Structure formats: structure tokens, C-alpha cells
Amino acid sequence: PSEQALADSYGVSRNVIREAIKLLKERGLVEPRNGLGAYITSPDQKKISAMIHRFAVMHDVMPDEIYEVRILLELASTRLAAERVTEEDLEKMRTFLRRMEDRSLTIEERRDAYFAFHALIASCSENVTLEMLVMSLQDIIIGMIEKGSIVFSDVDDASYQHERILEALASHDPELAEQRMKEHL
């Protein structure tokens, strides 16, 4: 419906509707089209992640609560990935692992490679909802990564842990893969 029709329907001014649509557009939830109205869009993962991060900050969500959710999601995705991972997926993981081992990387580059490794595991679960949930925590997880030793100094230990996860995935052993991810997290 038009802005005016929405305003009439909700008993508010057209300016209120215009501001609401502007806010929804900024959050990636609608796309206004001149002369046609506003259409609902599918928000991308970055916007969902930013929204969840804002929610966590605004509601003083404790880091240990986020960590608990991360463990649940990543253990489940690792277990499923072990059953479904392909050789092509494993090669991509090896690429991210080699990237994480590169000591010339900036903190941001290493952090991004670390998250990409974990995101790829979620993708390999072939569970779209699980992958979406892991990806939606991206901003929060990246914040946690930045506070951890992986980014700053402990490259060898992180590489070793990720290599062990990769080996377990390659063996298609869900229990072992889950255990190694749990040890890592």
C-alpha cells in the first residue's frame, strides 16, 4: 500500500510512515520503489548479524550466554558437516587453514579467515537454518575471536586445533569432529 494508505490504516501521519519505512530500509528489511510502495526484502547475513549484536549490547547479554549458544550451534553444525562434507569443502577449509597460519596477516585478516573456517563448517552441515544462525552471530563471534589469543599470539595452537577438526571432518566421524570442536571452543 501507499504511504498515505498506511497512514490512514494506522491513524498516523504520512511522516510517521515515511520515517518507519526509512528505518526499515536502513535495516535492510524493505526496499522502497518510487511510485510502487515499499517491498519486503530478504536481509543479508551482515545486517542480521549487526541486528543481533545491537540486541545483545542493548540487553546486556552476557558473554557466557553467547558462548553457550555458540557451542550449541557449532557442535551441531560440526556433527552434521562430518556426515556431509565433500572433498571440495575440505580443500576450501585447508585454504582457510593455510591463511590462518600466515604470520604476515593483519589481525583482521586472520580473524576473517578464522570465522570463514567456522562458517564453512556450518555451510557443510547442509542445514540452512543452522547455517543462518551461525552466520547471524558473526559480529559477536568476531568480537570474541578478537579477544582471544588466536588473533594476537597463539597462531600455532589455533592452527593445530583447526587441523584436528579438519582431520575429523575428513574422516567423516561425527563424534570425533564434535569432540575436537568442543575442545577447540
JSON list of C-alpha atoms in Angstrom, two decimals:
[
{"chain": "A", "resi": 1, "resn": "PRO", "atom": "CA", "xyz": [0.00, 0.00, 0.00]},
{"chain": "A", "resi": 2, "resn": "SER", "atom": "CA", "xyz": [0.98, 3.62, -0.46]},
{"chain": "A", "resi": 3, "resn": "GLU", "atom": "CA", "xyz": [2.34, 5.72, 2.39]},
{"chain": "A", "resi": 4, "resn": "GLN", "atom": "CA", "xyz": [-0.97, 7.54, 2.60]},
{"chain": "A", "resi": 5, "resn": "ALA", "atom": "CA", "xyz": [-2.96, 4.30, 2.72]},
{"chain": "A", "resi": 6, "resn": "LEU", "atom": "CA", "xyz": [-0.71, 3.00, 5.51]},
{"chain": "A", "resi": 7, "resn": "ALA", "atom": "CA", "xyz": [-1.05, 6.29, 7.40]},
{"chain": "A", "resi": 8, "resn": "ASP", "atom": "CA", "xyz": [-4.83, 6.15, 7.14]},
{"chain": "A", "resi": 9, "resn": "SER", "atom": "CA", "xyz": [-4.89, 2.49, 8.14]},
{"chain": "A", "resi": 10, "resn": "TYR", "atom": "CA", "xyz": [-2.81, 3.08, 11.28]},
{"chain": "A", "resi": 11, "resn": "GLY", "atom": "CA", "xyz": [-4.21, 6.52, 12.13]},
{"chain": "A", "resi": 12, "resn": "VAL", "atom": "CA", "xyz": [-0.85, 8.27, 11.95]},
{"chain": "A", "resi": 13, "resn": "SER", "atom": "CA", "xyz": [0.63, 10.96, 9.76]},
{"chain": "A", "resi": 14, "resn": "ARG", "atom": "CA", "xyz": [2.34, 10.21, 6.48]},
{"chain": "A", "resi": 15, "resn": "ASN", "atom": "CA", "xyz": [5.61, 11.46, 8.01]},
{"chain": "A", "resi": 16, "resn": "VAL", "atom": "CA", "xyz": [5.45, 8.71, 10.65]},
{"chain": "A", "resi": 17, "resn": "ILE", "atom": "CA", "xyz": [5.06, 6.09, 7.91]},
{"chain": "A", "resi": 18, "resn": "ARG", "atom": "CA", "xyz": [7.87, 7.66, 5.88]},
{"chain": "A", "resi": 19, "resn": "GLU", "atom": "CA", "xyz": [10.22, 7.56, 8.90]},
{"chain": "A", "resi": 20, "resn": "ALA", "atom": "CA", "xyz": [9.23, 3.96, 9.67]},
{"chain": "A", "resi": 21, "resn": "ILE", "atom": "CA", "xyz": [9.97, 2.92, 6.07]},
{"chain": "A", "resi": 22, "resn": "LYS", "atom": "CA", "xyz": [13.27, 4.80, 6.21]},
{"chain": "A", "resi": 23, "resn": "LEU", "atom": "CA", "xyz": [14.24, 2.90, 9.37]},
{"chain": "A", "resi": 24, "resn": "LEU", "atom": "CA", "xyz": [13.19, -0.43, 7.84]},
{"chain": "A", "resi": 25, "resn": "LYS", "atom": "CA", "xyz": [15.22, 0.40, 4.72]},
{"chain": "A", "resi": 26, "resn": "GLU", "atom": "CA", "xyz": [18.32, 1.19, 6.84]},
{"chain": "A", "resi": 27, "resn": "ARG", "atom": "CA", "xyz": [17.95, -2.22, 8.47]},
{"chain": "A", "resi": 28, "resn": "GLY", "atom": "CA", "xyz": [17.64, -3.91, 5.09]},
{"chain": "A", "resi": 29, "resn": "LEU", "atom": "CA", "xyz": [14.08, -5.08, 5.66]},
{"chain": "A", "resi": 30, "resn": "VAL", "atom": "CA", "xyz": [12.28, -3.13, 2.93]},
{"chain": "A", "resi": 31, "resn": "GLU", "atom": "CA", "xyz": [13.11, -1.64, -0.42]},
{"chain": "A", "resi": 32, "resn": "PRO", "atom": "CA", "xyz": [11.11, 1.47, -1.33]},
{"chain": "A", "resi": 33, "resn": "ARG", "atom": "CA", "xyz": [10.28, 1.76, -5.03]},
{"chain": "A", "resi": 34, "resn": "ASN", "atom": "CA", "xyz": [9.16, 5.11, -6.41]},
{"chain": "A", "resi": 35, "resn": "GLY", "atom": "CA", "xyz": [5.51, 5.07, -7.26]},
{"chain": "A", "resi": 36, "resn": "LEU", "atom": "CA", "xyz": [5.15, 1.41, -6.27]},
{"chain": "A", "resi": 37, "resn": "GLY", "atom": "CA", "xyz": [5.47, 1.38, -2.48]},
{"chain": "A", "resi": 38, "resn": "ALA", "atom": "CA", "xyz": [7.83, -0.48, -0.19]},
{"chain": "A", "resi": 39, "resn": "TYR", "atom": "CA", "xyz": [8.60, -4.15, -0.71]},
{"chain": "A", "resi": 40, "resn": "ILE", "atom": "CA", "xyz": [9.84, -6.58, 1.91]},
{"chain": "A", "resi": 41, "resn": "THR", "atom": "CA", "xyz": [13.38, -7.76, 1.21]},
{"chain": "A", "resi": 42, "resn": "SER", "atom": "CA", "xyz": [15.40, -10.68, 2.41]},
{"chain": "A", "resi": 43, "resn": "PRO", "atom": "CA", "xyz": [18.04, -9.16, 4.72]},
{"chain": "A", "resi": 44, "resn": "ASP", "atom": "CA", "xyz": [21.60, -10.33, 4.20]},
{"chain": "A", "resi": 45, "resn": "GLN", "atom": "CA", "xyz": [23.60, -12.08, 6.89]},
{"chain": "A", "resi": 46, "resn": "LYS", "atom": "CA", "xyz": [25.64, -8.97, 7.72]},
{"chain": "A", "resi": 47, "resn": "LYS", "atom": "CA", "xyz": [22.52, -6.99, 8.59]},
{"chain": "A", "resi": 48, "resn": "ILE", "atom": "CA", "xyz": [21.08, -9.84, 10.66]},
{"chain": "A", "resi": 49, "resn": "SER", "atom": "CA", "xyz": [24.40, -10.18, 12.48]},
{"chain": "A", "resi": 50, "resn": "ALA", "atom": "CA", "xyz": [24.53, -6.44, 13.16]},
{"chain": "A", "resi": 51, "resn": "MET", "atom": "CA", "xyz": [20.96, -6.51, 14.47]},
{"chain": "A", "resi": 52, "resn": "ILE", "atom": "CA", "xyz": [21.70, -9.40, 16.85]},
{"chain": "A", "resi": 53, "resn": "HIS", "atom": "CA", "xyz": [24.85, -7.65, 18.00]},
{"chain": "A", "resi": 54, "resn": "ARG", "atom": "CA", "xyz": [22.83, -4.48, 18.74]},
{"chain": "A", "resi": 55, "resn": "PHE", "atom": "CA", "xyz": [20.26, -6.58, 20.61]},
{"chain": "A", "resi": 56, "resn": "ALA", "atom": "CA", "xyz": [22.95, -8.26, 22.71]},
{"chain": "A", "resi": 57, "resn": "VAL", "atom": "CA", "xyz": [24.52, -4.91, 23.60]},
{"chain": "A", "resi": 58, "resn": "MET", "atom": "CA", "xyz": [21.19, -3.23, 24.37]},
{"chain": "A", "resi": 59, "resn": "HIS", "atom": "CA", "xyz": [20.04, -6.08, 26.59]},
{"chain": "A", "resi": 60, "resn": "ASP", "atom": "CA", "xyz": [23.38, -6.62, 28.34]},
{"chain": "A", "resi": 61, "resn": "VAL", "atom": "CA", "xyz": [23.61, -10.21, 27.13]},
{"chain": "A", "resi": 62, "resn": "MET", "atom": "CA", "xyz": [26.49, -11.80, 28.99]},
{"chain": "A", "resi": 63, "resn": "PRO", "atom": "CA", "xyz": [29.42, -13.24, 27.03]},
{"chain": "A", "resi": 64, "resn": "ASP", "atom": "CA", "xyz": [28.98, -16.65, 28.68]},
{"chain": "A", "resi": 65, "resn": "GLU", "atom": "CA", "xyz": [25.40, -16.80, 27.34]},
{"chain": "A", "resi": 66, "resn": "ILE", "atom": "CA", "xyz": [26.63, -16.08, 23.83]},
{"chain": "A", "resi": 67, "resn": "TYR", "atom": "CA", "xyz": [29.38, -18.66, 24.27]},
{"chain": "A", "resi": 68, "resn": "GLU", "atom": "CA", "xyz": [26.82, -21.29, 25.31]},
{"chain": "A", "resi": 69, "resn": "VAL", "atom": "CA", "xyz": [24.75, -20.62, 22.19]},
{"chain": "A", "resi": 70, "resn": "ARG", "atom": "CA", "xyz": [27.84, -20.66, 20.02]},
{"chain": "A", "resi": 71, "resn": "ILE", "atom": "CA", "xyz": [28.85, -24.05, 21.41]},
{"chain": "A", "resi": 72, "resn": "LEU", "atom": "CA", "xyz": [25.39, -25.50, 20.76]},
{"chain": "A", "resi": 73, "resn": "LEU", "atom": "CA", "xyz": [25.31, -24.23, 17.19]},
{"chain": "A", "resi": 74, "resn": "GLU", "atom": "CA", "xyz": [28.89, -25.07, 16.27]},
{"chain": "A", "resi": 75, "resn": "LEU", "atom": "CA", "xyz": [28.84, -28.55, 17.77]},
{"chain": "A", "resi": 76, "resn": "ALA", "atom": "CA", "xyz": [25.63, -29.35, 15.90]},
{"chain": "A", "resi": 77, "resn": "SER", "atom": "CA", "xyz": [26.96, -27.96, 12.62]},
{"chain": "A", "resi": 78, "resn": "THR", "atom": "CA", "xyz": [30.27, -29.82, 13.04]},
{"chain": "A", "resi": 79, "resn": "ARG", "atom": "CA", "xyz": [28.49, -33.12, 13.68]},
{"chain": "A", "resi": 80, "resn": "LEU", "atom": "CA", "xyz": [26.33, -32.73, 10.57]},
{"chain": "A", "resi": 81, "resn": "ALA", "atom": "CA", "xyz": [29.24, -31.45, 8.49]},
{"chain": "A", "resi": 82, "resn": "ALA", "atom": "CA", "xyz": [31.25, -34.58, 9.30]},
{"chain": "A", "resi": 83, "resn": "GLU", "atom": "CA", "xyz": [28.50, -36.63, 7.68]},
{"chain": "A", "resi": 84, "resn": "ARG", "atom": "CA", "xyz": [28.07, -34.36, 4.65]},
{"chain": "A", "resi": 85, "resn": "VAL", "atom": "CA", "xyz": [31.37, -32.65, 3.89]},
{"chain": "A", "resi": 86, "resn": "THR", "atom": "CA", "xyz": [32.79, -33.07, 0.40]},
{"chain": "A", "resi": 87, "resn": "GLU", "atom": "CA", "xyz": [36.39, -33.15, -0.75]},
{"chain": "A", "resi": 88, "resn": "GLU", "atom": "CA", "xyz": [35.86, -29.73, -2.33]},
{"chain": "A", "resi": 89, "resn": "ASP", "atom": "CA", "xyz": [34.67, -28.38, 1.05]},
{"chain": "A", "resi": 90, "resn": "LEU", "atom": "CA", "xyz": [37.70, -29.88, 2.78]},
{"chain": "A", "resi": 91, "resn": "GLU", "atom": "CA", "xyz": [40.01, -28.21, 0.27]},
{"chain": "A", "resi": 92, "resn": "LYS", "atom": "CA", "xyz": [38.37, -24.84, 0.98]},
{"chain": "A", "resi": 93, "resn": "MET", "atom": "CA", "xyz": [38.93, -25.45, 4.70]},
{"chain": "A", "resi": 94, "resn": "ARG", "atom": "CA", "xyz": [42.58, -26.24, 4.03]},
{"chain": "A", "resi": 95, "resn": "THR", "atom": "CA", "xyz": [42.85, -22.92, 2.20]},
{"chain": "A", "resi": 96, "resn": "PHE", "atom": "CA", "xyz": [41.43, -21.05, 5.21]},
{"chain": "A", "resi": 97, "resn": "LEU", "atom": "CA", "xyz": [43.75, -23.01, 7.50]},
{"chain": "A", "resi": 98, "resn": "ARG", "atom": "CA", "xyz": [46.80, -22.06, 5.43]},
{"chain": "A", "resi": 99, "resn": "ARG", "atom": "CA", "xyz": [45.60, -18.46, 5.52]},
{"chain": "A", "resi": 100, "resn": "MET", "atom": "CA", "xyz": [45.29, -18.55, 9.32]},
{"chain": "A", "resi": 101, "resn": "GLU", "atom": "CA", "xyz": [48.87, -19.84, 9.54]},
{"chain": "A", "resi": 102, "resn": "ASP", "atom": "CA", "xyz": [50.22, -16.90, 7.53]},
{"chain": "A", "resi": 103, "resn": "ARG", "atom": "CA", "xyz": [52.03, -14.78, 10.10]},
{"chain": "A", "resi": 104, "resn": "SER", "atom": "CA", "xyz": [52.11, -11.79, 7.76]},
{"chain": "A", "resi": 105, "resn": "LEU", "atom": "CA", "xyz": [48.34, -11.34, 8.04]},
{"chain": "A", "resi": 106, "resn": "THR", "atom": "CA", "xyz": [46.82, -8.47, 9.93]},
{"chain": "A", "resi": 107, "resn": "ILE", "atom": "CA", "xyz": [44.64, -9.20, 12.93]},
{"chain": "A", "resi": 108, "resn": "GLU", "atom": "CA", "xyz": [41.55, -8.52, 10.82]},
{"chain": "A", "resi": 109, "resn": "GLU", "atom": "CA", "xyz": [42.66, -10.86, 8.03]},
{"chain": "A", "resi": 110, "resn": "ARG", "atom": "CA", "xyz": [43.43, -13.69, 10.45]},
{"chain": "A", "resi": 111, "resn": "ARG", "atom": "CA", "xyz": [40.13, -13.14, 12.25]},
{"chain": "A", "resi": 112, "resn": "ASP", "atom": "CA", "xyz": [38.23, -13.25, 8.95]},
{"chain": "A", "resi": 113, "resn": "ALA", "atom": "CA", "xyz": [39.96, -16.49, 7.93]},
{"chain": "A", "resi": 114, "resn": "TYR", "atom": "CA", "xyz": [39.15, -17.99, 11.33]},
{"chain": "A", "resi": 115, "resn": "PHE", "atom": "CA", "xyz": [35.47, -17.08, 11.03]},
{"chain": "A", "resi": 116, "resn": "ALA", "atom": "CA", "xyz": [35.36, -18.25, 7.40]},
{"chain": "A", "resi": 117, "resn": "PHE", "atom": "CA", "xyz": [36.61, -21.68, 8.50]},
{"chain": "A", "resi": 118, "resn": "HIS", "atom": "CA", "xyz": [33.82, -21.96, 11.08]},
{"chain": "A", "resi": 119, "resn": "ALA", "atom": "CA", "xyz": [31.22, -20.55, 8.68]},
{"chain": "A", "resi": 120, "resn": "LEU", "atom": "CA", "xyz": [32.20, -23.12, 6.07]},
{"chain": "A", "resi": 121, "resn": "ILE", "atom": "CA", "xyz": [31.65, -25.90, 8.59]},
{"chain": "A", "resi": 122, "resn": "ALA", "atom": "CA", "xyz": [28.16, -24.53, 9.23]},
{"chain": "A", "resi": 123, "resn": "SER", "atom": "CA", "xyz": [27.56, -24.43, 5.47]},
{"chain": "A", "resi": 124, "resn": "CYS", "atom": "CA", "xyz": [28.73, -28.04, 5.14]},
{"chain": "A", "resi": 125, "resn": "SER", "atom": "CA", "xyz": [26.04, -29.08, 7.61]},
{"chain": "A", "resi": 126, "resn": "GLU", "atom": "CA", "xyz": [23.62, -28.56, 4.70]},
{"chain": "A", "resi": 127, "resn": "ASN", "atom": "CA", "xyz": [21.13, -27.23, 7.23]},
{"chain": "A", "resi": 128, "resn": "VAL", "atom": "CA", "xyz": [20.14, -23.76, 6.04]},
{"chain": "A", "resi": 129, "resn": "THR", "atom": "CA", "xyz": [18.65, -22.76, 9.39]},
{"chain": "A", "resi": 130, "resn": "LEU", "atom": "CA", "xyz": [21.71, -23.85, 11.32]},
{"chain": "A", "resi": 131, "resn": "GLU", "atom": "CA", "xyz": [23.99, -22.05, 8.89]},
{"chain": "A", "resi": 132, "resn": "MET", "atom": "CA", "xyz": [21.87, -18.90, 9.12]},
{"chain": "A", "resi": 133, "resn": "LEU", "atom": "CA", "xyz": [22.03, -18.95, 12.93]},
{"chain": "A", "resi": 134, "resn": "VAL", "atom": "CA", "xyz": [25.81, -19.40, 12.97]},
{"chain": "A", "resi": 135, "resn": "MET", "atom": "CA", "xyz": [26.21, -16.63, 10.40]},
{"chain": "A", "resi": 136, "resn": "SER", "atom": "CA", "xyz": [23.86, -14.34, 12.32]},
{"chain": "A", "resi": 137, "resn": "LEU", "atom": "CA", "xyz": [26.27, -14.44, 15.26]},
{"chain": "A", "resi": 138, "resn": "GLN", "atom": "CA", "xyz": [29.16, -13.29, 13.07]},
{"chain": "A", "resi": 139, "resn": "ASP", "atom": "CA", "xyz": [29.69, -9.86, 14.67]},
{"chain": "A", "resi": 140, "resn": "ILE", "atom": "CA", "xyz": [29.52, -11.30, 18.17]},
{"chain": "A", "resi": 141, "resn": "ILE", "atom": "CA", "xyz": [31.80, -14.25, 17.37]},
{"chain": "A", "resi": 142, "resn": "ILE", "atom": "CA", "xyz": [34.31, -11.98, 15.67]},
{"chain": "A", "resi": 143, "resn": "GLY", "atom": "CA", "xyz": [34.33, -9.84, 18.81]},
{"chain": "A", "resi": 144, "resn": "MET", "atom": "CA", "xyz": [35.04, -12.96, 20.84]},
{"chain": "A", "resi": 145, "resn": "ILE", "atom": "CA", "xyz": [37.79, -14.01, 18.43]},
{"chain": "A", "resi": 146, "resn": "GLU", "atom": "CA", "xyz": [39.45, -10.61, 18.70]},
{"chain": "A", "resi": 147, "resn": "LYS", "atom": "CA", "xyz": [39.61, -11.00, 22.47]},
{"chain": "A", "resi": 148, "resn": "GLY", "atom": "CA", "xyz": [41.15, -14.46, 22.16]},
{"chain": "A", "resi": 149, "resn": "SER", "atom": "CA", "xyz": [44.77, -15.43, 21.79]},
{"chain": "A", "resi": 150, "resn": "ILE", "atom": "CA", "xyz": [44.27, -16.84, 18.28]},
{"chain": "A", "resi": 151, "resn": "VAL", "atom": "CA", "xyz": [44.38, -13.43, 16.71]},
{"chain": "A", "resi": 152, "resn": "PHE", "atom": "CA", "xyz": [47.15, -11.96, 18.76]},
{"chain": "A", "resi": 153, "resn": "SER", "atom": "CA", "xyz": [49.76, -14.57, 19.53]},
{"chain": "A", "resi": 154, "resn": "ASP", "atom": "CA", "xyz": [48.77, -18.22, 19.61]},
{"chain": "A", "resi": 155, "resn": "VAL", "atom": "CA", "xyz": [48.80, -18.98, 15.88]},
{"chain": "A", "resi": 156, "resn": "ASP", "atom": "CA", "xyz": [50.44, -22.39, 16.29]},
{"chain": "A", "resi": 157, "resn": "ASP", "atom": "CA", "xyz": [47.91, -23.68, 18.81]},
{"chain": "A", "resi": 158, "resn": "ALA", "atom": "CA", "xyz": [44.95, -22.38, 16.79]},
{"chain": "A", "resi": 159, "resn": "SER", "atom": "CA", "xyz": [46.35, -23.98, 13.63]},
{"chain": "A", "resi": 160, "resn": "TYR", "atom": "CA", "xyz": [46.82, -27.27, 15.43]},
{"chain": "A", "resi": 161, "resn": "GLN", "atom": "CA", "xyz": [43.25, -27.22, 16.77]},
{"chain": "A", "resi": 162, "resn": "HIS", "atom": "CA", "xyz": [41.76, -26.36, 13.39]},
{"chain": "A", "resi": 163, "resn": "GLU", "atom": "CA", "xyz": [43.86, -29.03, 11.68]},
{"chain": "A", "resi": 164, "resn": "ARG", "atom": "CA", "xyz": [42.50, -31.61, 14.14]},
{"chain": "A", "resi": 165, "resn": "ILE", "atom": "CA", "xyz": [38.93, -30.51, 13.39]},
{"chain": "A", "resi": 166, "resn": "LEU", "atom": "CA", "xyz": [39.67, -30.75, 9.68]},
{"chain": "A", "resi": 167, "resn": "GLU", "atom": "CA", "xyz": [41.09, -34.28, 10.07]},
{"chain": "A", "resi": 168, "resn": "ALA", "atom": "CA", "xyz": [37.98, -35.38, 11.96]},
{"chain": "A", "resi": 169, "resn": "LEU", "atom": "CA", "xyz": [35.72, -33.91, 9.31]},
{"chain": "A", "resi": 170, "resn": "ALA", "atom": "CA", "xyz": [37.75, -35.62, 6.58]},
{"chain": "A", "resi": 171, "resn": "SER", "atom": "CA", "xyz": [37.31, -38.95, 8.37]},
{"chain": "A", "resi": 172, "resn": "HIS", "atom": "CA", "xyz": [33.52, -38.38, 8.37]},
{"chain": "A", "resi": 173, "resn": "ASP", "atom": "CA", "xyz": [33.40, -39.20, 12.08]},
{"chain": "A", "resi": 174, "resn": "PRO", "atom": "CA", "xyz": [30.66, -37.03, 13.68]},
{"chain": "A", "resi": 175, "resn": "GLU", "atom": "CA", "xyz": [31.60, -37.91, 17.28]},
{"chain": "A", "resi": 176, "resn": "LEU", "atom": "CA", "xyz": [35.28, -37.17, 16.79]},
{"chain": "A", "resi": 177, "resn": "ALA", "atom": "CA", "xyz": [34.57, -33.95, 14.86]},
{"chain": "A", "resi": 178, "resn": "GLU", "atom": "CA", "xyz": [32.19, -32.77, 17.57]},
{"chain": "A", "resi": 179, "resn": "GLN", "atom": "CA", "xyz": [34.70, -33.61, 20.30]},
{"chain": "A", "resi": 180, "resn": "ARG", "atom": "CA", "xyz": [37.51, -31.74, 18.58]},
{"chain": "A", "resi": 181, "resn": "MET", "atom": "CA", "xyz": [35.33, -28.69, 18.02]},
{"chain": "A", "resi": 182, "resn": "LYS", "atom": "CA", "xyz": [34.30, -28.79, 21.67]},
{"chain": "A", "resi": 183, "resn": "GLU", "atom": "CA", "xyz": [37.97, -28.93, 22.72]},
{"chain": "A", "resi": 184, "resn": "HIS", "atom": "CA", "xyz": [38.71, -26.02, 20.42]},
{"chain": "A", "resi": 185, "resn": "LEU", "atom": "CA", "xyz": [35.87, -23.82, 21.65]}
]
